[in-house]
PDB file of C-alpha atoms in Angstrom:
ATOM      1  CA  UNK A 557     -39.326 -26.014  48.494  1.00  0.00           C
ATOM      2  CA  UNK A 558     -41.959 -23.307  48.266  1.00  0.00           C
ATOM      3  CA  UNK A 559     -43.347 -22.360  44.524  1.00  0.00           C
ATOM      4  CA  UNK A 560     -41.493 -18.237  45.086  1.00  0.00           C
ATOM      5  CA  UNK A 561     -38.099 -19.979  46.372  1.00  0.00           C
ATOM      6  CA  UNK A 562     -38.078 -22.601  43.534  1.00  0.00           C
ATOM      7  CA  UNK A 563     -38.518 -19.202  41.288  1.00  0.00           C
ATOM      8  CA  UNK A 564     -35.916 -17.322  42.580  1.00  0.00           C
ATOM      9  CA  UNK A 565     -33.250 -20.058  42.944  1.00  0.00           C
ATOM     10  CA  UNK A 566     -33.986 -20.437  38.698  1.00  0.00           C
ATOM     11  CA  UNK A 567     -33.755 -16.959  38.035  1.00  0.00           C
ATOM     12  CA  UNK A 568     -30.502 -16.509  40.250  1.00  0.00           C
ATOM     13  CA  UNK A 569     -29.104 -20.030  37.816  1.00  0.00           C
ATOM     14  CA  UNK A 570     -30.420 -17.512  34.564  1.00  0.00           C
ATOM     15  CA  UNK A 571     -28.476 -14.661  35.964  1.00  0.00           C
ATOM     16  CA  UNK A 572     -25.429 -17.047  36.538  1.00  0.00           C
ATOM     17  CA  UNK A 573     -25.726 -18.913  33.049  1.00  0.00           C
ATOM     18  CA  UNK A 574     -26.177 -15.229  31.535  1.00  0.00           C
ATOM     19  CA  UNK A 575     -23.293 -13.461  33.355  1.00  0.00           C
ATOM     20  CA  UNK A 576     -21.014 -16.855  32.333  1.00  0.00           C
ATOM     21  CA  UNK A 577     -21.866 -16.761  28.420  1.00  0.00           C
ATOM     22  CA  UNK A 578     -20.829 -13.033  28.279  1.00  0.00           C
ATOM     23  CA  UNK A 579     -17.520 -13.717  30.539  1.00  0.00           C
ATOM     24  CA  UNK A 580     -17.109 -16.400  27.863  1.00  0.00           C
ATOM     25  CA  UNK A 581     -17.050 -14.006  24.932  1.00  0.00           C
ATOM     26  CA  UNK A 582     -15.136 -11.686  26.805  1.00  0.00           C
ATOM     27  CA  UNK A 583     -12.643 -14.070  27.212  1.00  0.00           C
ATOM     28  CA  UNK A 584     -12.506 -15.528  23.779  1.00  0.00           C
ATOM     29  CA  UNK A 585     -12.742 -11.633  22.385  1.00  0.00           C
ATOM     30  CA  UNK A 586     -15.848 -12.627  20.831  1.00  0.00           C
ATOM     31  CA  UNK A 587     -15.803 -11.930  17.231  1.00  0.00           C
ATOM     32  CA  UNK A 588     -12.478 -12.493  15.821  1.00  0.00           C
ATOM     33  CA  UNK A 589     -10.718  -9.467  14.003  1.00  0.00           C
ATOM     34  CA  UNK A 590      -9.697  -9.849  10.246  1.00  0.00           C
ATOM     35  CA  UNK A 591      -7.022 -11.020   9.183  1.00  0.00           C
ATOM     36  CA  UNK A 592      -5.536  -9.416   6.533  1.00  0.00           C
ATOM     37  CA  UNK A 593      -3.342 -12.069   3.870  1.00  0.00           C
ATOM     38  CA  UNK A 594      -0.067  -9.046   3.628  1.00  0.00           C
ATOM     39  CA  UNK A 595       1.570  -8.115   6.812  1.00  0.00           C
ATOM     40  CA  UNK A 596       1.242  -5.852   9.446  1.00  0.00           C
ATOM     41  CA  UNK A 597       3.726  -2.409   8.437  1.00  0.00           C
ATOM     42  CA  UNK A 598       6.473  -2.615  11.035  1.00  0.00           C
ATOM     43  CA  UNK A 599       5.389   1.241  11.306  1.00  0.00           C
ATOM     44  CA  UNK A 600       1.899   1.218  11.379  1.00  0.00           C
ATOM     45  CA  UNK A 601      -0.456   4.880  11.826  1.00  0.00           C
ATOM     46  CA  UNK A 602      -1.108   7.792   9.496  1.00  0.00           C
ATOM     47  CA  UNK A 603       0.631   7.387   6.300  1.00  0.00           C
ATOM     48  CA  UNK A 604       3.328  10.155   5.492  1.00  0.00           C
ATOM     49  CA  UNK A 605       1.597  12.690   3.340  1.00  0.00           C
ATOM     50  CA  UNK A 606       3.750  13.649   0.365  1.00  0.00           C
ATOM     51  CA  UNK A 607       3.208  15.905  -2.876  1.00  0.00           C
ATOM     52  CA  UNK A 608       5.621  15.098  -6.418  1.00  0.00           C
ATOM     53  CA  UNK A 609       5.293  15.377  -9.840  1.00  0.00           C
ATOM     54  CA  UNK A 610       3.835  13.109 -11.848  1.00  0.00           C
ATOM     55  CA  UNK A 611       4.024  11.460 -15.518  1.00  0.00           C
ATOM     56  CA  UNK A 612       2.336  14.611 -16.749  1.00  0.00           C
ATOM     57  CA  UNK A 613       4.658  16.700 -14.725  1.00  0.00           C
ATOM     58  CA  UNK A 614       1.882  18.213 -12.609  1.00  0.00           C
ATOM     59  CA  UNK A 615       1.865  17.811  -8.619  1.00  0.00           C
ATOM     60  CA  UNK A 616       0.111  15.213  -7.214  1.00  0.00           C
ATOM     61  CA  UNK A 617      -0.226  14.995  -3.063  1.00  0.00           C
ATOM     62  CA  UNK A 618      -1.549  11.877  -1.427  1.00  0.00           C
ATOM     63  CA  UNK A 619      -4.039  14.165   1.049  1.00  0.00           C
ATOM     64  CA  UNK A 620      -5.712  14.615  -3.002  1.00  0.00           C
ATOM     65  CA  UNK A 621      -6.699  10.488  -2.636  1.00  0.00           C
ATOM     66  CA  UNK A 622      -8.366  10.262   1.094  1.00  0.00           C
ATOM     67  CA  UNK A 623     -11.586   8.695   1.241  1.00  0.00           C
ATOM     68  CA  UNK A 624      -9.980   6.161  -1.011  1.00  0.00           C
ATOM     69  CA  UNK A 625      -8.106   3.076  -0.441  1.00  0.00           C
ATOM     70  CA  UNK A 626      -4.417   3.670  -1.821  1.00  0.00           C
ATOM     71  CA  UNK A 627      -2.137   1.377  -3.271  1.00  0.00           C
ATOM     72  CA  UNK A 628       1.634   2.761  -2.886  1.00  0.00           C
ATOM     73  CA  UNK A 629       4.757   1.174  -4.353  1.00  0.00           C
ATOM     74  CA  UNK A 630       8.231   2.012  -5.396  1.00  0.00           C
ATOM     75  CA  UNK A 631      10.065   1.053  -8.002  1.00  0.00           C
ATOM     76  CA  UNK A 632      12.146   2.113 -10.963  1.00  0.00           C
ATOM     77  CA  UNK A 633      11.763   1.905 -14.914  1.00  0.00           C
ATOM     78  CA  UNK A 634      14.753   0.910 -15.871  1.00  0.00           C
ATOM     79  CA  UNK A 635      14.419  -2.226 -13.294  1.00  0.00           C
ATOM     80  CA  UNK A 636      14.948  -5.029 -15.425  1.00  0.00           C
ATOM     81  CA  UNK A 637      12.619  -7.808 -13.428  1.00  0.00           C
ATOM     82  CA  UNK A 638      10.846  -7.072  -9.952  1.00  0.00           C
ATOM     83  CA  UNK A 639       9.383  -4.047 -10.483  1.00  0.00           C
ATOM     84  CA  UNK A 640       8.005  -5.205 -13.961  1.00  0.00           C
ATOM     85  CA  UNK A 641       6.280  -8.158 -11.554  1.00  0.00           C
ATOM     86  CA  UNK A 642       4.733  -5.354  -9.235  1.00  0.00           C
ATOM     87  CA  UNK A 643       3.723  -3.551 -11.898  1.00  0.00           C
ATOM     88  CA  UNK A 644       1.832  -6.534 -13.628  1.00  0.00           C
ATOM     89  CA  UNK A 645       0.589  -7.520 -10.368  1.00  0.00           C
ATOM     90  CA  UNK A 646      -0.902  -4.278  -9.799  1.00  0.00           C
ATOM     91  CA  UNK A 647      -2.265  -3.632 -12.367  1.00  0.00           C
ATOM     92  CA  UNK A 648      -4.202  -6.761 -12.828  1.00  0.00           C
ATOM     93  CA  UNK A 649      -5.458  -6.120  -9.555  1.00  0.00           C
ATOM     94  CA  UNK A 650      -7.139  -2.889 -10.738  1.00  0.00           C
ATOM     95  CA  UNK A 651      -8.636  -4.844 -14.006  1.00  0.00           C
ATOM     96  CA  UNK A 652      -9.890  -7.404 -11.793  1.00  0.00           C
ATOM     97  CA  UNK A 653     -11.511  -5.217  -9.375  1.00  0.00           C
ATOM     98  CA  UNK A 654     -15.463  -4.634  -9.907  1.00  0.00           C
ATOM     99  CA  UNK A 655     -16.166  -1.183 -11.895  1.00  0.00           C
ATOM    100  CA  UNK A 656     -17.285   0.668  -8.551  1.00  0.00           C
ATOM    101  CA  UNK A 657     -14.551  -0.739  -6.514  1.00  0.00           C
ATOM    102  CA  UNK A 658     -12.377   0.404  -9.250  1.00  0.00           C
ATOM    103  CA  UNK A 659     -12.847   4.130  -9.142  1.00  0.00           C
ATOM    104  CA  UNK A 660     -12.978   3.877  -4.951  1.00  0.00           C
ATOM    105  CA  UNK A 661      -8.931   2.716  -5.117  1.00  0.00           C
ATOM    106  CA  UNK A 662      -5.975   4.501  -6.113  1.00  0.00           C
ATOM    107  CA  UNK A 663      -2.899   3.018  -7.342  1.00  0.00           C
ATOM    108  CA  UNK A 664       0.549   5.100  -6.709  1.00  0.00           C
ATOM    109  CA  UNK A 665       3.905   4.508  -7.866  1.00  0.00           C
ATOM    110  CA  UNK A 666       7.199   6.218  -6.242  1.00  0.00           C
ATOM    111  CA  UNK A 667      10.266   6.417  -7.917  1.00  0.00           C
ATOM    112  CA  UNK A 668      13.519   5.237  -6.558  1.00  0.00           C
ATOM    113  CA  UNK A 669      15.577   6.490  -9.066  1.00  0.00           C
ATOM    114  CA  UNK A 670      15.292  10.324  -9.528  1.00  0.00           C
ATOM    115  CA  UNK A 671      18.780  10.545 -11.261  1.00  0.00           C
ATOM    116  CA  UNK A 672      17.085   8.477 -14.678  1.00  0.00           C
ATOM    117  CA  UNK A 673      13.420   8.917 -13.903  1.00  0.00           C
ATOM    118  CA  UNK A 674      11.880  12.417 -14.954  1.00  0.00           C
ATOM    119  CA  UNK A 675       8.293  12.901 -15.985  1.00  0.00           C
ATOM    120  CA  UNK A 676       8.847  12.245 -19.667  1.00  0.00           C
ATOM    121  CA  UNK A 677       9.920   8.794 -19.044  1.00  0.00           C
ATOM    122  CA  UNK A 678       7.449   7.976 -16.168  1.00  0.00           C
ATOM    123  CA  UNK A 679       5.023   8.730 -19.016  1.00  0.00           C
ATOM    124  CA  UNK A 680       6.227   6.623 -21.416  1.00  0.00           C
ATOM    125  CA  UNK A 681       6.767   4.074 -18.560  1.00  0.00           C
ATOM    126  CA  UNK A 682       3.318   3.572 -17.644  1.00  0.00           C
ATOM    127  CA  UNK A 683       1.970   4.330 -21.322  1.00  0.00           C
ATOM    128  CA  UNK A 684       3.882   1.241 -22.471  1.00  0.00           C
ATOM    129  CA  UNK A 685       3.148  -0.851 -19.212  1.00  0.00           C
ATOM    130  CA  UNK A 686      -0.820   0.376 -19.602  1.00  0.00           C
ATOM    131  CA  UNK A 687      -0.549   1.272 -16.074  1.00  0.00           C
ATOM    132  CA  UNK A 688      -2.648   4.412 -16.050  1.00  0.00           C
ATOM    133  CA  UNK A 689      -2.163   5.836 -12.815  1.00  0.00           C
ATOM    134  CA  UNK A 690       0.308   8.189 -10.917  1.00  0.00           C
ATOM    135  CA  UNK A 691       4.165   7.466 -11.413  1.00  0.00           C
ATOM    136  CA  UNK A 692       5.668   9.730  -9.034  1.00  0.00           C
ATOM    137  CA  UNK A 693       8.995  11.958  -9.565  1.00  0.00           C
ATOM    138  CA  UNK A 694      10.719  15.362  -8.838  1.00  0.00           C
ATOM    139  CA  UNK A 695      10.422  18.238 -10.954  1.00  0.00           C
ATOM    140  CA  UNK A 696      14.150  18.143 -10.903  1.00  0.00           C
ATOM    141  CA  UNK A 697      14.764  15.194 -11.630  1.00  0.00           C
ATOM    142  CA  UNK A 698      17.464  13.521 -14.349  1.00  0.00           C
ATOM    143  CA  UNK A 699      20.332  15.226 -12.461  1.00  0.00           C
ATOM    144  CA  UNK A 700      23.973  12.939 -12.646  1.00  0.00           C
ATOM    145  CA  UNK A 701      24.171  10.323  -9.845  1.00  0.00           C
ATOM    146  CA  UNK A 702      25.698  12.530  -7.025  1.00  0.00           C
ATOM    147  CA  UNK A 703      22.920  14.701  -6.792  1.00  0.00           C
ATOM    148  CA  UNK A 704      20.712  14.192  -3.474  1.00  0.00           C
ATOM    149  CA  UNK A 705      16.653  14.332  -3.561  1.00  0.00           C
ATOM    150  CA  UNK A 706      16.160  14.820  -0.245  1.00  0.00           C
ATOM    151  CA  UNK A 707      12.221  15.357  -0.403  1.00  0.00           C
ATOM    152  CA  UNK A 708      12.244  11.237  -1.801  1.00  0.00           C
ATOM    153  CA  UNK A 709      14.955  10.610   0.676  1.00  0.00           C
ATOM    154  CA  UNK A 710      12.519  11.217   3.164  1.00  0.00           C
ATOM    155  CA  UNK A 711       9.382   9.932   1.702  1.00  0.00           C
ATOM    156  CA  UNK A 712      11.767   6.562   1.757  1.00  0.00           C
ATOM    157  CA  UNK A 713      12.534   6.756   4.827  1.00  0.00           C
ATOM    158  CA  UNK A 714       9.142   7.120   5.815  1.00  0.00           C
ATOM    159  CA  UNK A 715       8.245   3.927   4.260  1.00  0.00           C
ATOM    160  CA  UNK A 716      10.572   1.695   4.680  1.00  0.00           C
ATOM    161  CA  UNK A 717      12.511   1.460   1.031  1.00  0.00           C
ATOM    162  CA  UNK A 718      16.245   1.275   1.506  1.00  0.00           C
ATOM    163  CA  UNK A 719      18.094   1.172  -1.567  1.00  0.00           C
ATOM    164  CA  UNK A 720      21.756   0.962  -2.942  1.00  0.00           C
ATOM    165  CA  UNK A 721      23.533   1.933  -6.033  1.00  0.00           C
ATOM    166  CA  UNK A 722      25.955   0.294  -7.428  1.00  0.00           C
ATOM    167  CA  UNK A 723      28.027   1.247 -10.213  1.00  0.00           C
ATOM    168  CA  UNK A 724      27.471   4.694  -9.821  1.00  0.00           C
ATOM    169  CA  UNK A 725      30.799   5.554 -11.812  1.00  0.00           C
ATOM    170  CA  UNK A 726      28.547   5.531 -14.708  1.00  0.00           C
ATOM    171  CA  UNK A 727      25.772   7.764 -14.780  1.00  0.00           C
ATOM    172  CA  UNK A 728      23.705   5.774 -17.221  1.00  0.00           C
ATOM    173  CA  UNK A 729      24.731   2.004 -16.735  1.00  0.00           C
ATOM    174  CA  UNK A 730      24.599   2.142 -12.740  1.00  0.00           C
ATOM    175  CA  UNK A 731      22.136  -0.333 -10.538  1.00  0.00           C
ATOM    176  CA  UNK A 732      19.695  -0.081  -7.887  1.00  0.00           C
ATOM    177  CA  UNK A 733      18.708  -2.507  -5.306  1.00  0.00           C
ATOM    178  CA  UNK A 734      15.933  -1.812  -3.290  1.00  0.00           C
ATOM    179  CA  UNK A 735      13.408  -2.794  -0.272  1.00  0.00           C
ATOM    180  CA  UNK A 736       9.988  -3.431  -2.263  1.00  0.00           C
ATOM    181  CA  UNK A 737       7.122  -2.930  -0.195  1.00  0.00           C
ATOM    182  CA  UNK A 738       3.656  -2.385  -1.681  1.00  0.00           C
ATOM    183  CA  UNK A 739       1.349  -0.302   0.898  1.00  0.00           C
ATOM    184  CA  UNK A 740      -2.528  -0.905   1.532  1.00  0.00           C
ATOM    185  CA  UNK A 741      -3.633   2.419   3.304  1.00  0.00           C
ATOM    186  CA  UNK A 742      -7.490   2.469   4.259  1.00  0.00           C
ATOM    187  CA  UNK A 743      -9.819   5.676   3.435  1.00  0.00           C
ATOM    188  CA  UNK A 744      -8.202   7.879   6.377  1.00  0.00           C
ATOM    189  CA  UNK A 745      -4.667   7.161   5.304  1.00  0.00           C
ATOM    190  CA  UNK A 746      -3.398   4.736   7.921  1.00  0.00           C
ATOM    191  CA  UNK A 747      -0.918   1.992   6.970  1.00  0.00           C
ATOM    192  CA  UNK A 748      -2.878  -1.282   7.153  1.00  0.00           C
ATOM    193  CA  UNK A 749      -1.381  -3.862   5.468  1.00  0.00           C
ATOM    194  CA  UNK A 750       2.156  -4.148   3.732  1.00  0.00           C
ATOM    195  CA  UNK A 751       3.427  -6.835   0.955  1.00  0.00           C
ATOM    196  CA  UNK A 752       6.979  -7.371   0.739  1.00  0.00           C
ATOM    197  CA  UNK A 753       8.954  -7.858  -2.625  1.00  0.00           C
ATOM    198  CA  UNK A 754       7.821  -8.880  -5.706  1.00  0.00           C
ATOM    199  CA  UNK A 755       6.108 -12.109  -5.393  1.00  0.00           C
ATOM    200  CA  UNK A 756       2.787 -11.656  -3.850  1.00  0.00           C
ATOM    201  CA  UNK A 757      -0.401 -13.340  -5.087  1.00  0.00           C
ATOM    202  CA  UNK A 758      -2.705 -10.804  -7.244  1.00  0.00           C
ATOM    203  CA  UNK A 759      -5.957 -12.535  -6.111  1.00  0.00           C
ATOM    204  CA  UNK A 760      -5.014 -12.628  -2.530  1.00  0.00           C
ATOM    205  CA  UNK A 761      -3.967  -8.716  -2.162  1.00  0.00           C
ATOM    206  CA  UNK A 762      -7.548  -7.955  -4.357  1.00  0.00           C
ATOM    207  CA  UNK A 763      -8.995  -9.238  -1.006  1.00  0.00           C
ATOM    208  CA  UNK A 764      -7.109  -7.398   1.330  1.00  0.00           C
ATOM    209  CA  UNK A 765      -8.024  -4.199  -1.114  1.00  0.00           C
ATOM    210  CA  UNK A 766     -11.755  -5.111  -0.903  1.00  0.00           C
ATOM    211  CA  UNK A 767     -11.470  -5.564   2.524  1.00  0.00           C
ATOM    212  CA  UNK A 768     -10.449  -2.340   3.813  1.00  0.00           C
ATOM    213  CA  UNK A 769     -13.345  -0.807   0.547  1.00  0.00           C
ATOM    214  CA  UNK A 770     -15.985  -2.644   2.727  1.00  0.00           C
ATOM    215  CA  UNK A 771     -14.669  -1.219   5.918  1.00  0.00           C
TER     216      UNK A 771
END
């Protein structure tokens, strides 16, 4: 074997060892996408944009909050137990979170129960919880127990949160039983990462939050 054709026959093995390493990570996807500790939402892409009133009974929309990461739950203040846990949760979250971070995510909560939960008692909701950020409402809210909201009908709908009443003889003694899901939506408002119910882990959603901040 000649000195040129020994050279060429080791650059032509290079070339082959090259083109195999990047067929390699091709194959294996090369590096591997987060993964986030919530769920995937079953209906994932641009969050529904909604405007309500909130504890101060001034209108808040969500379009206000892009470029931040948004924390969106429902609930209800006369919910005796799982709310008061995703309330907690949350809001050690947002104590937890480093100062910057902190002003970089907003926190939302819906309510499910316009028929009790006007502005005034949002307010004295979140006062007494310390939760300091937007509790969500109608303006017309407090109305008796067969009156339809359809603007939170649909922001419901739109994110998943079925709910029942029950006892709904009595205006002021009836129940609610709802779907729970706490939303993670990035800077441009998509849906990225859902927790379901009450009992998620506070330290494990922080990450998912810081995440999709480091993004």
């Amino acid at each position: 074997m000649t000195l040129a054709r020994g050279t060429r026959r080791a650059a032509r093995l290079l070339t082959l060892s090259v083109a195999l390493c990047l067929l390699l990570a091709g194959c294996l996807g090369g590096e591997s996408p987060h993964v986030f500790n919530g769920e995937e939402p079953n209906v994932g892409g641009t969050a529904f944009r909604f405007t309500l009133i909130d504890q101060d009974n001034e209108s808040w929309s969500l379009s206000d909050s892009e470029g931040k990461v948004i924390v969106l739950t429902f609930m209800f203040t006369r919910c005796p137990d799982v709310c008061l846990a995703v309330t907690s949760s949350m809001l050690w979250v947002q104590n937890n979170l480093d100062e910057a971070d902190r002003d970089q995510v907003q926190f939302v909560s819906v309510t499910v129960d316009p028929w009790s939960d006007t502005s005034e008692v949002m307010r004295e909701y979140n006062t007494s919880r310390g939760a300091e950020w937007p509790h969500l409402t109608v303006a017309d809210a407090g109305g008796d127990v067969g009156q339809r909201y359809a603007t939170l009908e649909s922001i419901w709908g739109q994110y998943g949160v079925a709910l029942e009443m029950y006892g709904i003889e009595d205006d002021t003694d009836y129940l609610i039983e709802h779907a729970l899901p706490t939303y993670i939506l990035d800077r441009t408002l998509e849906k990225r990462v859902v927790w379901q119910s009450s009992g998620w882990d506070p330290e494990l959603f922080k990450q998912d939050v810081e995440y999709l901040l480091q993004e």
